[in-house]
Coordinates of C-alpha atoms and ligand atoms in Angstrom, one line a residue:
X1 CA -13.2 8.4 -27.0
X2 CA -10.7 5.9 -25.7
X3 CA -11.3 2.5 -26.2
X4 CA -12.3 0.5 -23.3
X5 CA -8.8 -0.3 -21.3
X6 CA -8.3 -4.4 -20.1
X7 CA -5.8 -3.4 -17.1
X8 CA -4.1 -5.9 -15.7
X9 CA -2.4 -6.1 -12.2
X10 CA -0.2 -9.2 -12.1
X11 CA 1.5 -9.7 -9.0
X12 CA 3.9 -12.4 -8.1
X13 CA 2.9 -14.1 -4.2
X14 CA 6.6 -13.8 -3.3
X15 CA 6.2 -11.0 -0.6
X16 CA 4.0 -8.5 1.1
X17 CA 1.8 -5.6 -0.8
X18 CA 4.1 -2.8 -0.5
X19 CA 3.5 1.0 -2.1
X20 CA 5.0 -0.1 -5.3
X21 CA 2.1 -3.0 -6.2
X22 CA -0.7 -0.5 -4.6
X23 CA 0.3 2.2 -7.1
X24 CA 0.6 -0.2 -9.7
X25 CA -2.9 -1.8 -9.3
X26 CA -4.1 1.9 -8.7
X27 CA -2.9 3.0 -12.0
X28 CA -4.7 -0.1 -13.8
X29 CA -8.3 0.4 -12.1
X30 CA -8.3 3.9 -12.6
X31 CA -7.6 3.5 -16.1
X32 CA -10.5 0.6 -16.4
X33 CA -12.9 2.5 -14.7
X34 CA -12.2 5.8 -16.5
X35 CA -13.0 3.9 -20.2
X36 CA -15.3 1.7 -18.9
X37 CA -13.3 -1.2 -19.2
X38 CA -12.0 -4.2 -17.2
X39 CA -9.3 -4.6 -14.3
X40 CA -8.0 -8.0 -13.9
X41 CA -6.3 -9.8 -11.5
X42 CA -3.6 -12.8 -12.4
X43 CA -1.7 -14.1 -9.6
X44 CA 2.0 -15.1 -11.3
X45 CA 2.9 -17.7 -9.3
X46 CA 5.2 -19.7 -11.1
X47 CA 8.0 -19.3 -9.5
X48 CA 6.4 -21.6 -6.9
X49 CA 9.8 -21.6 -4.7
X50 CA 9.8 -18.2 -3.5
X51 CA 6.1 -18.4 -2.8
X52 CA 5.1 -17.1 0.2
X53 CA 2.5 -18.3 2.6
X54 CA -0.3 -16.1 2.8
X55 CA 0.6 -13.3 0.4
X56 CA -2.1 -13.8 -2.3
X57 CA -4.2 -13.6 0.3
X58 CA -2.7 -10.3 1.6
X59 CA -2.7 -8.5 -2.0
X60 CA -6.3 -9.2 -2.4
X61 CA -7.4 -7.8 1.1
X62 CA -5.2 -4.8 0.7
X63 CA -6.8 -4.3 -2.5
X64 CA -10.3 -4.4 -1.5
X65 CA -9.3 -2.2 1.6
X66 CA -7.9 0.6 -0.8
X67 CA -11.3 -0.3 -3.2
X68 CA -9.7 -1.4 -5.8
X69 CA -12.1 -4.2 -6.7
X70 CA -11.3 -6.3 -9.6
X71 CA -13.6 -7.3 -12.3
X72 CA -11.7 -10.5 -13.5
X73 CA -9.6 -12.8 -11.4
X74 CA -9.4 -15.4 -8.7
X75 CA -12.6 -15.3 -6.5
X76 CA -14.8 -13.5 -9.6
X77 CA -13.8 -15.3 -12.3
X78 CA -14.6 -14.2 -15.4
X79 CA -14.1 -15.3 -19.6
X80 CA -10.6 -15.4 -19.3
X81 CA -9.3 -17.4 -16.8
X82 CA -8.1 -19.1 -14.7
X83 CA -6.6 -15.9 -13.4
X84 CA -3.7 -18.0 -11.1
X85 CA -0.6 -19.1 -14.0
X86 CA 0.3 -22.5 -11.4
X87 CA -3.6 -23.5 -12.9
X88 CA -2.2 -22.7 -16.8
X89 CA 0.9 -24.8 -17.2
X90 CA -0.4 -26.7 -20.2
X91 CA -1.3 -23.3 -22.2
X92 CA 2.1 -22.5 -21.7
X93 CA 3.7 -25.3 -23.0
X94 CA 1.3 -25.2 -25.9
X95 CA 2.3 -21.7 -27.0
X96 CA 6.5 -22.3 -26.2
X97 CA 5.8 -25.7 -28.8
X98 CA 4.2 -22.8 -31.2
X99 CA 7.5 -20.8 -30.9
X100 CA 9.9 -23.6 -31.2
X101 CA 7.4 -24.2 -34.4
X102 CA 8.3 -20.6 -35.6
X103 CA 11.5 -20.7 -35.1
X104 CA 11.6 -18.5 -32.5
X105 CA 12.6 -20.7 -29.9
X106 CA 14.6 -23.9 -29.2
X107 CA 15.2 -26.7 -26.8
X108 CA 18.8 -26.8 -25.1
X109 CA 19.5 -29.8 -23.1
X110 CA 22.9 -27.8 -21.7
X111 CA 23.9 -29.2 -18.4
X112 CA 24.4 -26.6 -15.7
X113 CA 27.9 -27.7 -15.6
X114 CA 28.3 -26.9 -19.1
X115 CA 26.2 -24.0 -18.3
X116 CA 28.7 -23.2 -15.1
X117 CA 31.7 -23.2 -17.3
X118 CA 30.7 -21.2 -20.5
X119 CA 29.8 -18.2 -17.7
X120 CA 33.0 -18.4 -15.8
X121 CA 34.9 -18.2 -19.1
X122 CA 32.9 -15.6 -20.0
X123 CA 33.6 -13.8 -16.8
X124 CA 36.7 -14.3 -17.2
X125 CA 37.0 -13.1 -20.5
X126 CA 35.7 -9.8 -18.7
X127 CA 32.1 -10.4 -21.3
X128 CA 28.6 -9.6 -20.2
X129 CA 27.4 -13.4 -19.1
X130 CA 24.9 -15.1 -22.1
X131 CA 23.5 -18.2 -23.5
X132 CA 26.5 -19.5 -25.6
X133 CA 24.4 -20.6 -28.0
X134 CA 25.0 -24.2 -28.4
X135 CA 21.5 -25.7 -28.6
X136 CA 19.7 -22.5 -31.4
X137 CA 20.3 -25.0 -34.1
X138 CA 18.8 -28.2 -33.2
X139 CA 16.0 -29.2 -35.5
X140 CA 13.1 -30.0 -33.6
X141 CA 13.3 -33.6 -34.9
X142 CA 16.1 -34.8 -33.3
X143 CA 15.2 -32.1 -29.6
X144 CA 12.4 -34.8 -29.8
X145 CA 13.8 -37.8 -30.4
X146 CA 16.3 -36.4 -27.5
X147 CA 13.0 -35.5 -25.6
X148 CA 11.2 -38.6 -25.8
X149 CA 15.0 -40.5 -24.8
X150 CA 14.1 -38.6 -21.3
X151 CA 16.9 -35.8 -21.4
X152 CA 16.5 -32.9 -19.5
X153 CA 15.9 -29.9 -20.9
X154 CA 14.4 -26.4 -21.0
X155 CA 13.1 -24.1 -23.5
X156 CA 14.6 -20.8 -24.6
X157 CA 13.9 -17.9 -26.5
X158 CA 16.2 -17.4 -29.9
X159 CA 16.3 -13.9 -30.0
X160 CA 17.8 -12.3 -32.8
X161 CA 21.7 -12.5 -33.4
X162 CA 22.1 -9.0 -35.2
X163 CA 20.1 -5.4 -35.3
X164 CA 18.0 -3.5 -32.8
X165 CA 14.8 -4.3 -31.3
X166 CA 12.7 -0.9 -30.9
X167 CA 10.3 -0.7 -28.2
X168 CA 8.0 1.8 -27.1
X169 CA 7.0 2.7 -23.7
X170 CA 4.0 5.2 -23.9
X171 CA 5.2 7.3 -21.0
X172 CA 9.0 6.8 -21.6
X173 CA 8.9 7.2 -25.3
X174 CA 10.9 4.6 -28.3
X175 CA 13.9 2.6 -26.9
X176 CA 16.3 1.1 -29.1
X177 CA 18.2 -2.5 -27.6
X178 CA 20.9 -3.9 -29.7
X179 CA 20.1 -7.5 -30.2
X180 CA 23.2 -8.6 -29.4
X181 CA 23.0 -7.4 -25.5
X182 CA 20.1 -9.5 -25.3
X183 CA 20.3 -12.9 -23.7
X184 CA 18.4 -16.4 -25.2
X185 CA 15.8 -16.3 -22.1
X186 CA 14.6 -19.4 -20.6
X187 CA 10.8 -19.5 -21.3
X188 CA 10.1 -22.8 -19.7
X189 CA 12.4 -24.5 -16.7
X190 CA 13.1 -28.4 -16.9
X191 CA 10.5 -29.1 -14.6
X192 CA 8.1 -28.2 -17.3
X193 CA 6.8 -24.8 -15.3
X194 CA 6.7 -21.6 -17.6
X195 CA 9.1 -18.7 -16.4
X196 CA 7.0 -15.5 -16.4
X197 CA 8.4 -13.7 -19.0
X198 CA 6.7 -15.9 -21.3
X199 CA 3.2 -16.9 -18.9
X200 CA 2.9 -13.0 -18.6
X201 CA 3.0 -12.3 -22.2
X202 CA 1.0 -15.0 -23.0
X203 CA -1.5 -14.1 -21.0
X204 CA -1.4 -10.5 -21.6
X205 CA -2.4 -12.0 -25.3
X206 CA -4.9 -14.4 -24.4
X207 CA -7.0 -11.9 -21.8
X208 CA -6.8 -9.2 -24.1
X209 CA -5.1 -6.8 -22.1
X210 CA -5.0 -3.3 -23.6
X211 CA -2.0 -2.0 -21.1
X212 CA 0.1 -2.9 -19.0
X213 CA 1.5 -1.1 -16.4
X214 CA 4.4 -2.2 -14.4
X215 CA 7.4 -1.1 -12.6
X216 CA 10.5 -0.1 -13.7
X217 CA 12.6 -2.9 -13.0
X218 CA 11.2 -5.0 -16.0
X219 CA 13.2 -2.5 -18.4
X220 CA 15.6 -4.6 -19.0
X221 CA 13.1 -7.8 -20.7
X222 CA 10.7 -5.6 -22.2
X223 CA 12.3 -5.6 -25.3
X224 CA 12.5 -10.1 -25.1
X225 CA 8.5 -9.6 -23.9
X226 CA 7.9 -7.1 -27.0
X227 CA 9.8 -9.5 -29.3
X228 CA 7.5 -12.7 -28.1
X229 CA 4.6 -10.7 -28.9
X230 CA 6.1 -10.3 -32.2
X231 CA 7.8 -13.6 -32.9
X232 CA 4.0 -14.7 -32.6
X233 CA 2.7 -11.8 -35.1
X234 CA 0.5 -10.7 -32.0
X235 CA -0.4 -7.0 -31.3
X236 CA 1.2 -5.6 -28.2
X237 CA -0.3 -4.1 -25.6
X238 CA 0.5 -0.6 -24.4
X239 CA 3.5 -0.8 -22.1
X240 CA 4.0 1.7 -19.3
X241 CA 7.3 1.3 -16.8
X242 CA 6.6 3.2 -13.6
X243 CA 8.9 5.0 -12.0
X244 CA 11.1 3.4 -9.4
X245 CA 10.7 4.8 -5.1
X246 CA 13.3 6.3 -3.5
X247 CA 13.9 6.4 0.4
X248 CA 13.0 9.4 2.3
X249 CA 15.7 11.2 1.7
X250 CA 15.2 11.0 -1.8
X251 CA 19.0 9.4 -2.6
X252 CA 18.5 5.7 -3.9
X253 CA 15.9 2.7 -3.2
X254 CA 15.4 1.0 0.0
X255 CA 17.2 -2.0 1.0
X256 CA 14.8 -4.6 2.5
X257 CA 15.9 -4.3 5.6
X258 CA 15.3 -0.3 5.4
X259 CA 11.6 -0.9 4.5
X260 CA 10.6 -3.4 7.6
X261 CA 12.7 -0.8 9.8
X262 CA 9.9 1.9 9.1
X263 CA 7.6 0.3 11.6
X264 CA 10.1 1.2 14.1
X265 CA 8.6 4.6 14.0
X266 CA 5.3 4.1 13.3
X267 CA 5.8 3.9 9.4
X268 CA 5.5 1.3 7.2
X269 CA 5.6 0.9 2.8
X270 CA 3.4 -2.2 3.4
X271 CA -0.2 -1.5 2.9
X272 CA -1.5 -3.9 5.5
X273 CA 0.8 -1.9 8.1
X274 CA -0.5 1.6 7.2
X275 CA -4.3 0.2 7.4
X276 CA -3.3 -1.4 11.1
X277 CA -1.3 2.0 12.2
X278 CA -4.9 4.1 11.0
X279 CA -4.0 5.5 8.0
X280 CA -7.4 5.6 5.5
X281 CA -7.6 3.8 1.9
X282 CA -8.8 7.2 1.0
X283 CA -5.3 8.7 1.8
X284 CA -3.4 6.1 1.4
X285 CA -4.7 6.1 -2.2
X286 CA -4.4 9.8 -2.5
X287 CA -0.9 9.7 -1.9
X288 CA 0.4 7.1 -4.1
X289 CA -1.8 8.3 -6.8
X290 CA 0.8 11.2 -6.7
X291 CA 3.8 9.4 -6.9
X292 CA 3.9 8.8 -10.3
X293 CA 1.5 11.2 -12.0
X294 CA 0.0 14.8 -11.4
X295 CA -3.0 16.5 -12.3
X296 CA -1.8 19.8 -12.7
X297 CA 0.6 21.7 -10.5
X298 CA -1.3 22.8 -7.6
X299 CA -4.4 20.4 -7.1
X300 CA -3.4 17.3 -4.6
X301 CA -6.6 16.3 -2.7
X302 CA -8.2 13.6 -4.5
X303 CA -11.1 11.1 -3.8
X304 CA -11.3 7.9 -5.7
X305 CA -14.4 9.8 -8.0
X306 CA -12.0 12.9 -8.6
X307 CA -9.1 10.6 -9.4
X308 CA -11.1 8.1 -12.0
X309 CA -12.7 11.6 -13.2
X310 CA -9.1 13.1 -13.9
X311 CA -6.6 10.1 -14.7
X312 CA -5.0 10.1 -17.7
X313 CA -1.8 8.6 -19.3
X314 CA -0.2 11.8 -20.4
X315 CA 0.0 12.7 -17.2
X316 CA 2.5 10.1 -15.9
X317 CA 5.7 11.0 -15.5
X318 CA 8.7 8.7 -14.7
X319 CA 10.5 10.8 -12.0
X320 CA 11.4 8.8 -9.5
X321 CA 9.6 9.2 -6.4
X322 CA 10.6 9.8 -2.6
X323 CA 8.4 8.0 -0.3
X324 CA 7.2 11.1 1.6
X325 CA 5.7 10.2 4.8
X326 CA 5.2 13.6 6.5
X327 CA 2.9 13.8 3.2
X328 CA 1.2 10.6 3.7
X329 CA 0.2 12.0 7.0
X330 CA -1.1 15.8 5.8
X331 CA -3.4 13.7 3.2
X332 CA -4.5 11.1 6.2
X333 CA -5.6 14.1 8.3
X334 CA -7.7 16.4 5.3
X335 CA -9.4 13.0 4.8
X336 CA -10.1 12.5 8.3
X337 CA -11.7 15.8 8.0
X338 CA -13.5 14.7 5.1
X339 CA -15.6 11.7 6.7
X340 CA -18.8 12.0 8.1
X341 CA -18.9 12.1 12.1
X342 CA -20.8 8.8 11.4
X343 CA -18.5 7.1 8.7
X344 CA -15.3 8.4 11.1
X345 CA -16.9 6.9 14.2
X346 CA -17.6 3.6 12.8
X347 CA -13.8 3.3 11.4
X348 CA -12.8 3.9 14.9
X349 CA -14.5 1.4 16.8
X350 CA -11.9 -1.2 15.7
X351 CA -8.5 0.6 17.2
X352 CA -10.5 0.9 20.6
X353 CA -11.8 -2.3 20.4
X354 CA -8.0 -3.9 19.6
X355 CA -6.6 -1.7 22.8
X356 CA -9.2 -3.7 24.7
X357 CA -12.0 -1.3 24.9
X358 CA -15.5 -2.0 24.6
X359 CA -16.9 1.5 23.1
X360 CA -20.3 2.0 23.1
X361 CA -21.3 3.4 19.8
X362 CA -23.3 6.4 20.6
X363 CA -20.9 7.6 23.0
X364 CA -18.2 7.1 20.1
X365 CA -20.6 9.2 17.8
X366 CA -20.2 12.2 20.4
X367 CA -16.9 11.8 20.9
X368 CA -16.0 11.5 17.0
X369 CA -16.8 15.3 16.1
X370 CA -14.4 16.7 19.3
X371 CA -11.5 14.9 17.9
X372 CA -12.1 14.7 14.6
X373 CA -9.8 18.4 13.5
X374 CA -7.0 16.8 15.6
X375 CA -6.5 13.3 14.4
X376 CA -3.5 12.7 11.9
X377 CA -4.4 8.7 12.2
X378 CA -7.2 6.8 13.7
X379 CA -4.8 4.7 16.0
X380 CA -4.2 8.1 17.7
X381 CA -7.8 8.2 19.0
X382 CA -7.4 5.9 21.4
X383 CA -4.7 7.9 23.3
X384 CA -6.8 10.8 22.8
X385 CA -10.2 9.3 23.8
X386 CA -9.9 6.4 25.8
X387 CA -10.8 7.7 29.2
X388 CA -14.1 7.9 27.8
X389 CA -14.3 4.8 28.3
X390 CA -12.0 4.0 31.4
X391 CA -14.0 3.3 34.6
X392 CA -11.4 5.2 36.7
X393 CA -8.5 7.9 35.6
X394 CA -5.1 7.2 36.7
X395 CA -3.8 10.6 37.0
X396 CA -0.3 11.4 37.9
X397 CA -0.3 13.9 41.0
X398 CA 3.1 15.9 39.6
X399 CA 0.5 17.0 37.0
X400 CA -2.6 17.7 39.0
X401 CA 0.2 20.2 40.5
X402 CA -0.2 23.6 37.7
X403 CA 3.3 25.6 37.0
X404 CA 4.0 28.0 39.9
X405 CA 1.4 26.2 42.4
X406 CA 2.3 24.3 45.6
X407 CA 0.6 20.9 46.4
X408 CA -1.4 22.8 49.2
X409 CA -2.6 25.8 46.7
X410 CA -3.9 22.6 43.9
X411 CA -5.7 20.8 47.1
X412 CA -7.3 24.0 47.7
X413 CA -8.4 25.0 44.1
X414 CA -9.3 21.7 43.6
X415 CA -11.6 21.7 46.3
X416 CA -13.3 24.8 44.7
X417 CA -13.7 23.2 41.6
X418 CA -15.4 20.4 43.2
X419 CA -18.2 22.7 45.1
X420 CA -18.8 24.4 41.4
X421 CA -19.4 21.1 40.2
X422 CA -21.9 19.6 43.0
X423 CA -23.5 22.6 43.1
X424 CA -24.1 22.5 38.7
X425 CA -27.3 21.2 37.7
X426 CA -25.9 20.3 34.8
X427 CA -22.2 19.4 33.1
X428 CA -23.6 20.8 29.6
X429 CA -20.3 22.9 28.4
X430 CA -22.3 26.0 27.5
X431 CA -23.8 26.0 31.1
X432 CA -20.6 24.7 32.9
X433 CA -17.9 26.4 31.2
X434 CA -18.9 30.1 32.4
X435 CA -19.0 29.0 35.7
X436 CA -16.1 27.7 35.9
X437 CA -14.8 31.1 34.4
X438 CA -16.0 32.9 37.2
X439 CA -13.9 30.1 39.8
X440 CA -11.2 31.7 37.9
X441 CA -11.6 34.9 38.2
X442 CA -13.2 34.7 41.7
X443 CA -9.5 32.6 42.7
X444 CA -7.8 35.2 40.7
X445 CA -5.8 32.6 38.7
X446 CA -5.1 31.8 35.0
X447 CA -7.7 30.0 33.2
X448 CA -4.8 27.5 32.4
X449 CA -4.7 26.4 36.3
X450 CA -8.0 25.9 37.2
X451 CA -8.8 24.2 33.8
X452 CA -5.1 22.4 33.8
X453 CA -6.3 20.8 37.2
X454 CA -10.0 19.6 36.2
X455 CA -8.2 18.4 32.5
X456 CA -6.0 16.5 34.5
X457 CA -8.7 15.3 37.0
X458 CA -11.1 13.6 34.6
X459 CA -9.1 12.8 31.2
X460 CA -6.2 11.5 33.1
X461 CA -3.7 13.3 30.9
X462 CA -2.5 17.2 30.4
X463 CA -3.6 16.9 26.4
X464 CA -7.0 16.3 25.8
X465 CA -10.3 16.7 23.3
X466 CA -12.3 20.1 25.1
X467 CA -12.3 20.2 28.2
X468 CA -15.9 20.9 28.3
X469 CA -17.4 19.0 25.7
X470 CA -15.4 15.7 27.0
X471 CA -16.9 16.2 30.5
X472 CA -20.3 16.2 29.3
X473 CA -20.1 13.3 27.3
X474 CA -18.6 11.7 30.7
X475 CA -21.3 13.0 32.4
X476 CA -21.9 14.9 35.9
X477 CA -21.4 11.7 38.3
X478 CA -18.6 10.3 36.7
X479 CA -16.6 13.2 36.7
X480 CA -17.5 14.4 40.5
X481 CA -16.0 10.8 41.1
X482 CA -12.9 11.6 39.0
X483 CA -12.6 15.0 41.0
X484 CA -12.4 13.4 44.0
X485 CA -10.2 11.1 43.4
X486 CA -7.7 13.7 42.3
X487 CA -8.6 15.6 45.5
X488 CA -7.7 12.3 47.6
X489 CA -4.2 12.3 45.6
X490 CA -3.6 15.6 46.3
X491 CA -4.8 15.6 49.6
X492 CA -2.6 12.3 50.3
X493 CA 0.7 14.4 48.5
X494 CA -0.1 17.1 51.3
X495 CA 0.3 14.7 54.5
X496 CA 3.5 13.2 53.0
Ligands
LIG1 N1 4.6 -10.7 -11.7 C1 5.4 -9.5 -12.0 C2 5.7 -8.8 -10.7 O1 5.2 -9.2 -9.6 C3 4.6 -8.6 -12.8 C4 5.3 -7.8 -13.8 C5 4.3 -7.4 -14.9 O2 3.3 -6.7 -14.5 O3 4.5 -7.7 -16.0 O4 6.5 -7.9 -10.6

């Protein structure tokens, strides 16, 4: 039996939810609800410059959309908090007093213009850029005495000089750093805020988290994060470094720019976007489940209950990943299919409602199960279905017009079509689609004509849900009025 995982998702407020956090957060709940443990959620939003406005509050609906509910964090609370690192400034300057108290850090009161100048040599000298190492050797005496005389300073990290630093990654296996590649990381800035690399780990101590997963571009500092769990003689957590996205095409990462120019065709990385253009949490989370880890070779549709049934940790793999959205699309539409008519038709209310429809909801219940097989995303409906709900049909008269018919010979059918329908006592399909079969074969036409004028008549559009089924969900005098309207259109074509 595992032990009960503590997973924590820890994003920074600096930009929108994108796949990469989703996954991420994913990975951690799935691994707290398989053990019975806890998912937490800590905001790390020290870097209070490149906060952005209303992105705290977009991770946490985007992670309640894809139901991934935490059980600790801002909002719930819980034993451990605060959950936001701006509310737990003084815990951090406590614990970087501890280090300097180790000797594991030090305060340097280096001026960025002596900062400025030991880089450009260095760059000049063609070395990798570092922290000269002018201030390690201060005794803490006189950095206070220097302190308390008001001189600016921040606090580092005095990693060690010489040897290796071995770390292990549980999906990545051991990794070996030489010491002297590291750099002596600022831990807290001169403003008295904590840098993250020593807030998350830290905190990661403090709340008792059990793994942390993250992505792949915090490689290069975890061996400085394992050694401040060491320099403190703490225990570290279990580290896993997910592996990176790739565009499309599978050949490198995205460029900012290349991930907000998805939306140009009706794609997007950011979660909020793929919830707006009716893609379901459901696939959404199937998909990125796979983009990092694999059951076995051939399984890929997964609910939430299969995925927290089958998770595990051996079965990450680091690979990177092409964003595939042709998949993302496949997994929308098999979990389409899997909804209920009544869970389906409640999640489309809201995309007819934003094209400014007012759909009642037991028509949408009847129209749900004759468009359900057909929908890739929910947004589509409304193109699909919204003459359901349209007073009047626009259509265009070139296609009230079938292939090899004149204006005259549509009029005419038309007309015939209309008679069938006064004369039905009923628009049920089963009744009214064999006698509109026999129009066909009475006129001697393809089914295709007949039915391509009547589609055209009363959806408004040459692609449509059945034919049939639509027309008696319209009901029998709304479509004799669409019918005649399409007659007068022809009929007005004829006199041109
Ligand atoms: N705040 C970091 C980020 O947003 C978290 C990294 C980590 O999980 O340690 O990428």
């Amino acid at each position: 039996m595992e032990i009960s995982a503590r997973a924590r998702f820890a994003p920074s407020p600096t930009g929108r939810m994108h796949l990469g956090s989703a996954r991420t957060a994913l990975y951690d709940f799935l691994l707290a609800q398989k053990t019975k443990g806890q998912f937490i959620l800590r905001i790390e939003d020290t870097d209070q410059k490149r906060t952005l406005e209303g992105a705290e509050q977009e991770l946490k609906d985007g992670l309640r959309w894809l139901g991934l509910q935490w059980d600790e964090g801002p909002d719930v609370g819980g034993d451990f908090g605060p959950y936001r690192q701006t509310e737990r400034k003084d815990i951090y300057l406590q614990y970087a007093r501890k280090l300097v108290e180790l000797d594991s850090a030090f305060y340097c009161f280096c001026t960025p213009e002596k900062l400025k100048k030991v880089r450009d040599q260095q760059i000049e000298n063609k070395e990798n850029t570092h922290y000269d190492g002018t201030c390690r050797n201060i005794s803490i005496a006189e950095a206070d005495r220097r302190i308390a005389d008001g001189e600016t300073h921040v606090i580092r990290f005095k990693t060690p000089n010489e040897g290796q630093t071995r770390v292990v990654d549980q999906m990545r296996g051991e990794m070996t750093f030489d010491n002297k590649t590291l750099d002596d990381i600022i831990l807290v800035k001169s403003d008295g805020f904590a840098l993250y690399h020593l807030a998350a780990v830290v905190d990661d101590h403090l709340m008792k988290i059990t793994h942390v997963f993250r992505g792949s571009e915090w490689l290069p500092t975890f061996p400085l994060h394992a050694l401040i769990h060491r320099a403190f003689g703490w225990k570290e957590p279990v580290w896993v470094h997910l592996s990176v996205f790739l565009k499309p095409s599978g050949k490198g990462k995205m460029s900012k720019r290349e991930q907000a120019d998805f939306i140009k065709d009706g794609k997007s990385i950011f979660i909020k976007d793929l919830r707006d253009l009716g893609y379901l949490p459901e696939a959404v989370i199937n998909w990125i489940s796979l983009m990092g880890w694999s059951y076995d070779s051939h399984s890929e549709f997964f609910t939430m209950d299969d995925l927290i049934d089958k998770f595990s940790l051996d079965k990450l793999n680091a690979s990177p990943a092409a964003i595939n959205f042709t998949k993302l699309d496949h997994f929308n539409g098999l979990h389409i299919r899997n909804l209920t008519i009544q869970d389906l038709s409640h999640r489309l209310v809201p995309f007819f409602e934003a094209k400014g429809y007012k759909p009642d909801p037991s028509i949408m219940e009847k129209i749900t199960p004759i468009i359900q097989e057909r929908l890739v995303t929910l947004d589509e409906s409304v193109g699909l279905a919204g003459f359901f709900f349209e007073e009047n049909v626009a259509p265009d008269v070139q296609e009230l017009i079938p292939n090899k018919m004149s204006a005259g010979e549509a009029y005419a059918v038309a007309n015939d079509i209309l008679m069938v329908l006064e004369s039905a006592n009923t628009v049920a399909h089963e009744v009214l689609e064999p006698q509109m079969r026999e129009l066909v074969e009475k006129l001697n036409l393809k089914p295709g004509q007949v039915f391509g004028i009547l589609r055209v008549a009363v959806t408004g559009s040459i692609v449509s849900p059945p034919l049939f089924e639509s027309m008696e969900i319209i009901g029998k005098e709304k479509v004799l009025e669409r019918m005649k309207n399409a007659i007068k259109i022809l009929g007005q074509m004829i006199s041109k």
